[in-house]
Amino acid sequence: MRLALLGGTGDIGEGLALRFARDTEHEVLIGSRDPEKARDAVESYEERLADAGASGDLKGFANEMAADRADVVILSVPPYYVGDTVEAVADQLDSDAILVTPAVGMKGDEDGMHYHPPGTGSVTELVAQRAPDEVPVVGAFHNLAAGKLADLTTELDLDTLVVADDADAKGTVRQLAAEIEGLRALDAGPLANAAEVESVTPLVINVAKYNEDMHDVGVKWL
Ligand SMILES: NC(=O)c1ccc[n+]([C@@H]2O[C@H](COP(=O)([O-])OP(=O)(O)OC[C@H]3O[C@@H](n4cnc5c(N)ncnc54)[C@H](OP(=O)(O)O)[C@@H]3O)[C@@H](O)[C@H]2O)c1
């Protein structure tokens, strides 16, 4: 399978790229608004993998080109740009492609981070509204800390919650996520439940802020 990480040059893109490249056989396409930046990111990720005694199948492209080639397109861009990014690549998406969003709207103040969804109720539902009708949207990876994913010396023992209305697309993304070592992908229901999943992200960031030795924490459901 070919996975594209649009904005894969950023924090969550780096973490997911390193884990997918190391732990799976899939081709990982790093997308960027600037293809040169994508290629530089690939070079740096390959060095990181080599340092960890691993390797992977990584390539860098402009976002549109990455989306055009991918079976699964992960929107690794900040929440305020996710809708425009979907529209920028909409014409390139195959009708059997899957769009995945990890984006969470948050606002910070002196107390911590607070969930700040768009008017659609969640960023995941905003993506569904802006995506072509035939392309299923899946929400996943919202509650994972990029720093933990990018540190390949850390063994994960975490869950990610997956929401979607399309059962096949949800199944594909759950299987894909579970190919990352130490990651379990749990079904959290339809897109209408995305706000509850997204809102866990500021919670885990606040727990990390207020407790010692809890940097880059995540959630495991027992
Ligand atoms: N960081 C985390 O721990 C984490 C965890 C879970 C979920 N998330 C979610 O993942 C998403 C990405 O987070 P991040 O921390 O990786 O963000 P980031 O590092 O700030 O940005 C990711 C990439 O987005 C692209 N970008 C920046 N401005 C843009 C614009 N105006 N239009 C289109 N693309 C733009 C950039 O790529 P190019 O310049 O190469 O185009 C950048 O490298 C967010 O929605 C966040 O809520 C993050």
mmCIF file of C-alpha atoms and ligand atoms in Angstrom:
data_model
loop_
_atom_site.group_PDB
_atom_site.id
_atom_site.type_symbol
_atom_site.label_atom_id
_atom_site.label_comp_id
_atom_site.label_asym_id
_atom_site.label_seq_id
_atom_site.Cartn_x
_atom_site.Cartn_y
_atom_site.Cartn_z
ATOM 1 C CA MET A 1 0.000 0.000 0.000
ATOM 2 C CA ARG A 2 1.086 3.580 -0.541
ATOM 3 C CA LEU A 3 0.620 6.022 2.337
ATOM 4 C CA ALA A 4 0.912 9.761 1.844
ATOM 5 C CA LEU A 5 1.597 12.085 4.751
ATOM 6 C CA LEU A 6 0.617 15.571 3.570
ATOM 7 C CA GLY A 7 2.625 18.061 5.621
ATOM 8 C CA GLY A 8 4.741 15.014 6.462
ATOM 9 C CA THR A 9 7.640 17.397 7.135
ATOM 10 C CA GLY A 10 6.095 18.414 10.487
ATOM 11 C CA ASP A 11 5.972 16.806 13.909
ATOM 12 C CA ILE A 12 3.241 14.165 13.628
ATOM 13 C CA GLY A 13 4.275 13.519 10.025
ATOM 14 C CA GLU A 14 7.798 12.744 11.149
ATOM 15 C CA GLY A 15 6.638 10.438 13.938
ATOM 16 C CA LEU A 16 4.198 8.512 11.762
ATOM 17 C CA ALA A 17 6.640 8.357 8.838
ATOM 18 C CA LEU A 18 9.392 6.849 10.997
ATOM 19 C CA ARG A 19 7.082 4.280 12.579
ATOM 20 C CA PHE A 20 5.354 3.283 9.317
ATOM 21 C CA ALA A 21 8.697 3.094 7.493
ATOM 22 C CA ARG A 22 10.339 1.004 10.213
ATOM 23 C CA ASP A 23 7.439 -1.278 11.156
ATOM 24 C CA THR A 24 5.579 -1.889 7.880
ATOM 25 C CA GLU A 25 6.243 -2.824 4.269
ATOM 26 C CA HIS A 26 4.249 0.125 2.952
ATOM 27 C CA GLU A 27 5.646 2.842 0.728
ATOM 28 C CA VAL A 28 5.604 6.133 2.660
ATOM 29 C CA LEU A 29 5.234 9.295 0.579
ATOM 30 C CA ILE A 30 6.182 12.484 2.379
ATOM 31 C CA GLY A 31 4.171 15.422 1.056
ATOM 32 C CA SER A 32 4.885 19.114 1.415
ATOM 33 C CA ARG A 33 3.799 22.361 -0.200
ATOM 34 C CA ASP A 34 7.458 22.479 -1.278
ATOM 35 C CA PRO A 35 8.737 19.243 -2.884
ATOM 36 C CA GLU A 36 12.355 20.150 -2.039
ATOM 37 C CA LYS A 37 11.403 20.340 1.647
ATOM 38 C CA ALA A 38 9.743 16.915 1.324
ATOM 39 C CA ARG A 39 12.910 15.420 -0.173
ATOM 40 C CA ASP A 40 15.039 16.981 2.591
ATOM 41 C CA ALA A 41 12.693 15.487 5.182
ATOM 42 C CA VAL A 42 13.028 12.052 3.563
ATOM 43 C CA GLU A 43 16.818 12.326 3.743
ATOM 44 C CA SER A 44 16.677 13.214 7.414
ATOM 45 C CA TYR A 45 14.159 10.427 8.208
ATOM 46 C CA GLU A 46 16.352 7.910 6.386
ATOM 47 C CA GLU A 47 19.290 8.983 8.551
ATOM 48 C CA ARG A 48 17.161 8.611 11.685
ATOM 49 C CA LEU A 49 16.112 5.119 10.592
ATOM 50 C CA ALA A 50 19.704 4.136 9.806
ATOM 51 C CA ASP A 51 20.800 5.369 13.265
ATOM 52 C CA ALA A 52 18.178 3.005 14.693
ATOM 53 C CA GLY A 53 19.480 0.134 12.560
ATOM 54 C CA ALA A 54 16.360 0.225 10.395
ATOM 55 C CA SER A 55 15.304 1.292 6.949
ATOM 56 C CA GLY A 56 12.105 2.001 5.049
ATOM 57 C CA ASP A 57 10.590 2.909 1.725
ATOM 58 C CA LEU A 58 10.298 6.722 1.780
ATOM 59 C CA LYS A 59 9.915 9.272 -1.028
ATOM 60 C CA GLY A 60 9.276 13.017 -1.062
ATOM 61 C CA PHE A 61 6.764 14.864 -3.270
ATOM 62 C CA ALA A 62 4.590 17.962 -3.469
ATOM 63 C CA ASN A 63 1.357 17.307 -1.544
ATOM 64 C CA GLU A 64 -0.691 17.023 -4.759
ATOM 65 C CA MET A 65 1.657 14.426 -6.251
ATOM 66 C CA ALA A 66 1.775 12.418 -3.009
ATOM 67 C CA ALA A 67 -2.040 12.432 -2.812
ATOM 68 C CA ASP A 68 -2.288 11.376 -6.449
ATOM 69 C CA ARG A 69 -0.173 8.275 -5.834
ATOM 70 C CA ALA A 70 -1.535 7.179 -2.467
ATOM 71 C CA ASP A 71 -4.108 4.661 -1.282
ATOM 72 C CA VAL A 72 -4.288 6.282 2.154
ATOM 73 C CA VAL A 73 -3.725 10.030 2.579
ATOM 74 C CA ILE A 74 -2.986 11.286 6.096
ATOM 75 C CA LEU A 75 -3.576 15.016 6.592
ATOM 76 C CA SER A 76 -0.653 15.883 8.891
ATOM 77 C CA VAL A 77 -1.201 19.646 8.774
ATOM 78 C CA PRO A 78 -2.387 22.089 11.457
ATOM 79 C CA PRO A 79 -6.176 22.084 11.962
ATOM 80 C CA TYR A 80 -6.747 25.563 10.504
ATOM 81 C CA TYR A 81 -5.241 24.475 7.154
ATOM 82 C CA VAL A 82 -6.692 21.000 6.920
ATOM 83 C CA GLY A 83 -9.811 22.000 4.943
ATOM 84 C CA ASP A 84 -7.817 23.983 2.380
ATOM 85 C CA THR A 85 -5.314 21.138 2.100
ATOM 86 C CA VAL A 86 -8.141 18.687 1.322
ATOM 87 C CA GLU A 87 -9.436 21.020 -1.383
ATOM 88 C CA ALA A 88 -5.938 21.511 -2.807
ATOM 89 C CA VAL A 89 -5.569 17.760 -3.419
ATOM 90 C CA ALA A 90 -9.232 16.822 -4.033
ATOM 91 C CA ASP A 91 -8.839 16.431 -7.798
ATOM 92 C CA GLN A 92 -5.871 14.104 -7.336
ATOM 93 C CA LEU A 93 -7.577 11.672 -4.955
ATOM 94 C CA ASP A 94 -8.608 8.317 -6.401
ATOM 95 C CA SER A 95 -12.237 7.402 -5.679
ATOM 96 C CA ASP A 96 -10.960 4.385 -3.715
ATOM 97 C CA ALA A 97 -8.478 6.435 -1.674
ATOM 98 C CA ILE A 98 -9.022 7.009 2.048
ATOM 99 C CA LEU A 99 -8.475 10.359 3.784
ATOM 100 C CA VAL A 100 -7.246 10.183 7.381
ATOM 101 C CA THR A 101 -7.186 13.113 9.775
ATOM 102 C CA PRO A 102 -5.336 13.293 13.101
ATOM 103 C CA ALA A 103 -6.062 17.037 13.464
ATOM 104 C CA VAL A 104 -7.373 18.559 16.690
ATOM 105 C CA GLY A 105 -8.501 22.152 17.254
ATOM 106 C CA MET A 106 -7.091 23.465 20.539
ATOM 107 C CA LYS A 107 -6.461 26.763 22.280
ATOM 108 C CA GLY A 108 -3.935 27.218 25.073
ATOM 109 C CA ASP A 109 -3.919 29.543 28.073
ATOM 110 C CA GLU A 110 -2.076 29.677 31.403
ATOM 111 C CA ASP A 111 -4.099 26.711 32.714
ATOM 112 C CA GLY A 112 -3.367 24.416 29.816
ATOM 113 C CA MET A 113 -4.805 23.329 26.485
ATOM 114 C CA HIS A 114 -8.529 23.418 25.775
ATOM 115 C CA TYR A 115 -10.523 21.704 23.043
ATOM 116 C CA HIS A 116 -11.597 24.224 20.417
ATOM 117 C CA PRO A 117 -13.566 22.505 17.647
ATOM 118 C CA PRO A 118 -14.714 24.234 14.475
ATOM 119 C CA GLY A 119 -18.408 24.938 13.802
ATOM 120 C CA THR A 120 -18.806 21.492 12.196
ATOM 121 C CA GLY A 121 -18.389 19.946 15.676
ATOM 122 C CA SER A 122 -14.962 18.411 15.053
ATOM 123 C CA VAL A 123 -12.062 18.811 12.632
ATOM 124 C CA THR A 124 -12.743 15.264 11.448
ATOM 125 C CA GLU A 125 -16.277 16.246 10.392
ATOM 126 C CA LEU A 126 -14.906 19.408 8.753
ATOM 127 C CA VAL A 127 -12.627 17.198 6.651
ATOM 128 C CA ALA A 128 -15.606 15.022 5.693
ATOM 129 C CA GLN A 129 -17.523 18.126 4.640
ATOM 130 C CA ARG A 130 -14.659 19.362 2.426
ATOM 131 C CA ALA A 131 -13.668 15.952 0.989
ATOM 132 C CA PRO A 132 -15.058 14.686 -2.338
ATOM 133 C CA ASP A 133 -18.311 12.738 -1.689
ATOM 134 C CA GLU A 134 -16.873 9.414 -2.863
ATOM 135 C CA VAL A 135 -13.738 9.567 -0.672
ATOM 136 C CA PRO A 136 -14.242 8.124 2.816
ATOM 137 C CA VAL A 137 -12.844 10.028 5.785
ATOM 138 C CA VAL A 138 -11.373 8.374 8.854
ATOM 139 C CA GLY A 139 -10.254 10.063 12.083
ATOM 140 C CA ALA A 140 -7.227 8.447 13.755
ATOM 141 C CA PHE A 141 -3.923 9.145 15.542
ATOM 142 C CA HIS A 142 -5.361 12.228 17.375
ATOM 143 C CA ASN A 143 -4.153 11.308 20.853
ATOM 144 C CA LEU A 144 -0.592 10.207 20.039
ATOM 145 C CA ALA A 145 2.370 12.417 20.955
ATOM 146 C CA ALA A 146 4.585 13.122 17.955
ATOM 147 C CA GLY A 147 7.724 13.170 20.140
ATOM 148 C CA LYS A 148 7.080 9.656 21.381
ATOM 149 C CA LEU A 149 6.524 8.323 17.856
ATOM 150 C CA ALA A 150 9.675 10.025 16.564
ATOM 151 C CA ASP A 151 11.847 8.575 19.340
ATOM 152 C CA LEU A 152 12.563 5.150 17.894
ATOM 153 C CA THR A 153 14.234 4.035 21.117
ATOM 154 C CA THR A 154 10.814 4.181 22.815
ATOM 155 C CA GLU A 155 8.631 1.087 22.686
ATOM 156 C CA LEU A 156 5.018 2.083 22.325
ATOM 157 C CA ASP A 157 2.241 0.589 24.399
ATOM 158 C CA LEU A 158 -0.598 2.827 23.307
ATOM 159 C CA ASP A 159 -4.034 2.955 21.753
ATOM 160 C CA THR A 160 -5.381 5.117 18.991
ATOM 161 C CA LEU A 161 -9.109 5.641 18.583
ATOM 162 C CA VAL A 162 -10.546 5.370 15.085
ATOM 163 C CA VAL A 163 -13.805 6.955 13.895
ATOM 164 C CA ALA A 164 -15.438 6.630 10.474
ATOM 165 C CA ASP A 165 -18.815 6.110 8.815
ATOM 166 C CA ASP A 166 -17.392 3.821 6.114
ATOM 167 C CA ALA A 167 -16.788 0.391 7.669
ATOM 168 C CA ASP A 168 -14.282 -0.768 5.032
ATOM 169 C CA ALA A 169 -12.203 2.409 5.290
ATOM 170 C CA LYS A 170 -12.258 2.191 9.071
ATOM 171 C CA GLY A 171 -11.123 -1.445 8.906
ATOM 172 C CA THR A 172 -8.256 -0.581 6.565
ATOM 173 C CA VAL A 173 -7.024 2.249 8.800
ATOM 174 C CA ARG A 174 -7.346 0.179 11.974
ATOM 175 C CA GLN A 175 -5.286 -2.578 10.379
ATOM 176 C CA LEU A 176 -2.721 -0.068 9.136
ATOM 177 C CA ALA A 177 -2.400 1.632 12.530
ATOM 178 C CA ALA A 178 -2.025 -1.729 14.257
ATOM 179 C CA GLU A 179 0.954 -2.534 12.025
ATOM 180 C CA ILE A 180 2.893 0.042 14.061
ATOM 181 C CA GLU A 181 4.554 -1.968 16.825
ATOM 182 C CA GLY A 182 2.934 -1.366 20.211
ATOM 183 C CA LEU A 183 -0.063 0.497 18.819
ATOM 184 C CA ARG A 184 -3.602 -0.851 19.148
ATOM 185 C CA ALA A 185 -6.370 0.715 17.062
ATOM 186 C CA LEU A 186 -9.765 0.750 18.769
ATOM 187 C CA ASP A 187 -13.114 1.455 17.140
ATOM 188 C CA ALA A 188 -14.669 4.616 18.616
ATOM 189 C CA GLY A 189 -17.706 4.617 16.333
ATOM 190 C CA PRO A 190 -18.884 6.909 13.543
ATOM 191 C CA LEU A 191 -17.653 10.373 12.535
ATOM 192 C CA ALA A 192 -20.308 11.858 14.832
ATOM 193 C CA ASN A 193 -18.131 10.657 17.745
ATOM 194 C CA ALA A 194 -15.000 12.446 16.522
ATOM 195 C CA ALA A 195 -15.331 15.393 18.924
ATOM 196 C CA GLU A 196 -15.076 13.055 21.914
ATOM 197 C CA VAL A 197 -11.914 11.479 20.467
ATOM 198 C CA GLU A 198 -10.315 14.802 19.535
ATOM 199 C CA SER A 199 -11.070 16.285 22.954
ATOM 200 C CA VAL A 200 -8.877 13.651 24.630
ATOM 201 C CA THR A 201 -5.804 15.309 23.083
ATOM 202 C CA PRO A 202 -5.805 18.493 25.209
ATOM 203 C CA LEU A 203 -6.501 16.240 28.207
ATOM 204 C CA VAL A 204 -3.351 14.151 27.671
ATOM 205 C CA ILE A 205 -1.293 17.308 27.070
ATOM 206 C CA ASN A 206 -2.565 18.763 30.368
ATOM 207 C CA VAL A 207 -1.809 15.541 32.242
ATOM 208 C CA ALA A 208 1.742 15.697 30.850
ATOM 209 C CA LYS A 209 2.041 19.341 31.924
ATOM 210 C CA TYR A 210 0.896 18.826 35.526
ATOM 211 C CA ASN A 211 2.643 15.536 36.348
ATOM 212 C CA GLU A 212 6.353 14.840 36.600
ATOM 213 C CA ASP A 213 7.905 12.340 34.193
ATOM 214 C CA MET A 214 4.780 12.299 32.044
ATOM 215 C CA HIS A 215 6.273 13.875 28.933
ATOM 216 C CA ASP A 216 4.556 12.856 25.671
ATOM 217 C CA VAL A 217 1.984 10.631 27.364
ATOM 218 C CA GLY A 218 -0.771 8.782 25.533
ATOM 219 C CA VAL A 219 -3.738 6.610 26.379
ATOM 220 C CA LYS A 220 -4.140 2.852 26.879
ATOM 221 C CA TRP A 221 -7.711 1.629 27.416
ATOM 222 C CA LEU A 222 -7.899 -1.294 29.858
HETATM 223 N N1 LIG B 1 2.242 17.189 17.114
HETATM 224 C C1 LIG B 1 1.565 16.215 17.732
HETATM 225 O O1 LIG B 1 2.025 15.612 18.739
HETATM 226 C C2 LIG B 1 0.216 15.785 17.202
HETATM 227 C C3 LIG B 1 -0.374 14.638 17.750
HETATM 228 C C4 LIG B 1 -1.613 14.219 17.257
HETATM 229 C C5 LIG B 1 -2.245 14.962 16.270
HETATM 230 N N2 LIG B 1 -1.642 16.077 15.763
HETATM 231 C C6 LIG B 1 -2.341 16.811 14.705
HETATM 232 O O2 LIG B 1 -1.569 16.639 13.525
HETATM 233 C C7 LIG B 1 -1.622 17.829 12.751
HETATM 234 C C8 LIG B 1 -0.206 18.286 12.441
HETATM 235 O O3 LIG B 1 0.429 18.605 13.679
HETATM 236 P P1 LIG B 1 1.984 18.933 13.715
HETATM 237 O O4 LIG B 1 2.323 19.176 15.130
HETATM 238 O O5 LIG B 1 2.730 17.906 12.945
HETATM 239 O O6 LIG B 1 1.990 20.318 12.915
HETATM 240 P P2 LIG B 1 3.228 21.172 12.385
HETATM 241 O O7 LIG B 1 4.492 20.451 12.640
HETATM 242 O O8 LIG B 1 3.064 22.545 12.941
HETATM 243 O O9 LIG B 1 2.915 21.284 10.826
HETATM 244 C C9 LIG B 1 2.884 20.160 9.983
HETATM 245 C C10 LIG B 1 3.083 20.588 8.556
HETATM 246 O O10 LIG B 1 1.960 21.336 8.098
HETATM 247 C C11 LIG B 1 2.360 22.055 6.952
HETATM 248 N N3 LIG B 1 1.751 23.388 6.963
HETATM 249 C C12 LIG B 1 2.068 24.431 7.760
HETATM 250 N N4 LIG B 1 1.318 25.511 7.444
HETATM 251 C C13 LIG B 1 0.512 25.121 6.422
HETATM 252 C C14 LIG B 1 -0.475 25.787 5.627
HETATM 253 N N5 LIG B 1 -0.775 27.079 5.813
HETATM 254 N N6 LIG B 1 -1.101 25.075 4.656
HETATM 255 C C15 LIG B 1 -0.798 23.767 4.436
HETATM 256 N N7 LIG B 1 0.152 23.099 5.138
HETATM 257 C C16 LIG B 1 0.786 23.765 6.119
HETATM 258 C C17 LIG B 1 3.890 22.160 6.992
HETATM 259 O O11 LIG B 1 4.406 21.353 5.924
HETATM 260 P P3 LIG B 1 5.058 21.989 4.599
HETATM 261 O O12 LIG B 1 5.625 23.340 4.964
HETATM 262 O O13 LIG B 1 6.122 21.004 4.288
HETATM 263 O O14 LIG B 1 3.966 22.047 3.591
HETATM 264 C C18 LIG B 1 4.242 21.536 8.335
HETATM 265 O O15 LIG B 1 5.474 20.859 8.318
HETATM 266 C C19 LIG B 1 -2.389 18.870 13.543
HETATM 267 O O16 LIG B 1 -3.649 18.984 12.981
HETATM 268 C C20 LIG B 1 -2.436 18.307 14.940
HETATM 269 O O17 LIG B 1 -3.640 18.624 15.598
HETATM 270 C C21 LIG B 1 -0.430 16.500 16.205
#
